Amino acid sequence: MKSAIEIDAGALKHLQDARHLVVFTGSGVSQESGIPTFRDAQVGLWAKYDPNELATPEAFAKQRDVVWGWYEFRRSQILRCQPNPGHQAIEALARHLPKLTLITQNVDDLHERAGSHGVIHLHGSIFQPRCRACGRPHTLTPGIPDLPSEVQQIMPPKCNHCGGWIRPGVVWFGEELPRNAWSDAKQAVRECDVLLCVGTSAVVYPAAALPFEAAEQGVCVIQVNPDPTSLDSVARFNLRGRAGEVLPALVEAAWGS
Ligand code: NAD
Ligand code: ZN
């Protein structure tokens, strides 16, 4: 069956001819899997806590049980979710093109679970906590934490090596991005000829600078998002719609599957 979504012919041609495609994703790509976007997380359940205030080293120092409980709840949510057709279409793009670099701002593992390899996680991973003091990785108890859907205060575990507090493996506001991830991402953006930006409002810096830098270099930026964003003016093509619908339609229109 042919997809009902019409894809701009110009965008399609750029994608088909790409020699090195960078795909840059934000929380919108996981929205159809049931994971709230950053913006969604500021209403409803988490309206009680401002994520901007929870996602800082200072918040962890002050109320580590609230912060750890918040991340444990989010981790349990992610573990119950599955990759959606948007994640799967990105994996398919990697099979059709000579080179693809996938850069994500997401801390979930849905790209990996959809089969993508070598994903650059600019903001770390919720599945890789580490010791705040000595930096050693911490192994989480296997399985899905059994948390009711309400705010929980949970004390984080202590490090087996030095007794320091274990902290979530995500990048908080005010922290530097993981050095290797950031330099790999910058290099890929310098080398690519097309950048596909999916489901990000592009307001969290420095990650958000990548598509703007690409556009400045003359790279063709294609954006997939149902809503207007700060990237609208620099994207050569704005494909309005949900990632789980637009991306499979793109792949189908370009390669048939
Ligand atoms: P954001 O909430 O600022 O923006 C989300 C964007 O996704 C919006 O522009 C929205 O219009 C768009 N969107 C919503 N549904 C979509 C869909 N179905 N398909 C395509 N686009 C859709 O989030 P952001 O730009 O990712 O940046 C905020 C930060 O929040 C990031 O640093 C990220 O690490 C973090 N975060 C990650 C996760 C996750 O790992 N899944 C979830 C929430 C927040
Ligand atoms: Zn330690």
PDB file of N, CA and C and ligand atoms in Angstrom, residues 130-136 158-166, ligand 2:
ATOM      1  N   ARG A 130      26.718   6.290  37.115  1.00  0.00           N
ATOM      2  CA  ARG A 130      28.127   6.182  37.531  1.00  0.00           C
ATOM      3  C   ARG A 130      28.309   6.864  38.889  1.00  0.00           C
ATOM      4  N   CYS A 131      29.475   6.592  39.474  1.00  0.00           N
ATOM      5  CA  CYS A 131      29.756   7.188  40.785  1.00  0.00           C
ATOM      6  C   CYS A 131      30.057   8.680  40.618  1.00  0.00           C
ATOM      7  N   ARG A 132      29.426   9.465  41.463  1.00  0.00           N
ATOM      8  CA  ARG A 132      29.646  10.910  41.395  1.00  0.00           C
ATOM      9  C   ARG A 132      31.069  11.261  41.814  1.00  0.00           C
ATOM     10  N   ALA A 133      31.642  10.422  42.705  1.00  0.00           N
ATOM     11  CA  ALA A 133      32.974  10.748  43.228  1.00  0.00           C
ATOM     12  C   ALA A 133      34.095  10.209  42.344  1.00  0.00           C
ATOM     13  N   CYS A 134      34.060   8.907  42.034  1.00  0.00           N
ATOM     14  CA  CYS A 134      35.204   8.327  41.315  1.00  0.00           C
ATOM     15  C   CYS A 134      34.906   8.078  39.841  1.00  0.00           C
ATOM     16  N   GLY A 135      33.658   8.245  39.431  1.00  0.00           N
ATOM     17  CA  GLY A 135      33.326   8.140  38.007  1.00  0.00           C
ATOM     18  C   GLY A 135      33.144   6.717  37.497  1.00  0.00           C
ATOM     19  N   ARG A 136      33.360   5.709  38.359  1.00  0.00           N
ATOM     20  CA  ARG A 136      33.229   4.325  37.886  1.00  0.00           C
ATOM     21  C   ARG A 136      31.775   4.016  37.541  1.00  0.00           C
ATOM     22  N   LYS A 158      25.084   3.257  46.616  1.00  0.00           N
ATOM     23  CA  LYS A 158      26.449   3.762  46.852  1.00  0.00           C
ATOM     24  C   LYS A 158      27.433   2.971  45.992  1.00  0.00           C
ATOM     25  N   CYS A 159      28.521   3.609  45.669  1.00  0.00           N
ATOM     26  CA  CYS A 159      29.556   2.998  44.829  1.00  0.00           C
ATOM     27  C   CYS A 159      30.244   1.851  45.581  1.00  0.00           C
ATOM     28  N   ASN A 160      30.437   0.724  44.875  1.00  0.00           N
ATOM     29  CA  ASN A 160      31.095  -0.437  45.484  1.00  0.00           C
ATOM     30  C   ASN A 160      32.574  -0.184  45.756  1.00  0.00           C
ATOM     31  N   HIS A 161      33.144   0.775  45.043  1.00  0.00           N
ATOM     32  CA  HIS A 161      34.593   1.004  45.159  1.00  0.00           C
ATOM     33  C   HIS A 161      34.927   2.043  46.222  1.00  0.00           C
ATOM     34  N   CYS A 162      34.205   3.186  46.166  1.00  0.00           N
ATOM     35  CA  CYS A 162      34.612   4.275  47.061  1.00  0.00           C
ATOM     36  C   CYS A 162      33.507   4.722  48.013  1.00  0.00           C
ATOM     37  N   GLY A 163      32.322   4.147  47.862  1.00  0.00           N
ATOM     38  CA  GLY A 163      31.234   4.518  48.771  1.00  0.00           C
ATOM     39  C   GLY A 163      30.531   5.815  48.397  1.00  0.00           C
ATOM     40  N   GLY A 164      30.942   6.427  47.260  1.00  0.00           N
ATOM     41  CA  GLY A 164      30.295   7.678  46.813  1.00  0.00           C
ATOM     42  C   GLY A 164      28.882   7.407  46.308  1.00  0.00           C
ATOM     43  N   TRP A 165      28.137   8.488  46.135  1.00  0.00           N
ATOM     44  CA  TRP A 165      26.775   8.321  45.619  1.00  0.00           C
ATOM     45  C   TRP A 165      26.792   8.015  44.125  1.00  0.00           C
ATOM     46  N   ILE A 166      25.896   7.107  43.721  1.00  0.00           N
ATOM     47  CA  ILE A 166      25.719   6.829  42.293  1.00  0.00           C
ATOM     48  C   ILE A 166      24.750   7.860  41.726  1.00  0.00           C
TER      49      ILE A 166
HETATM   50 ZN    ZN B   2      33.136   5.576  43.415  1.00  0.00          ZN
END
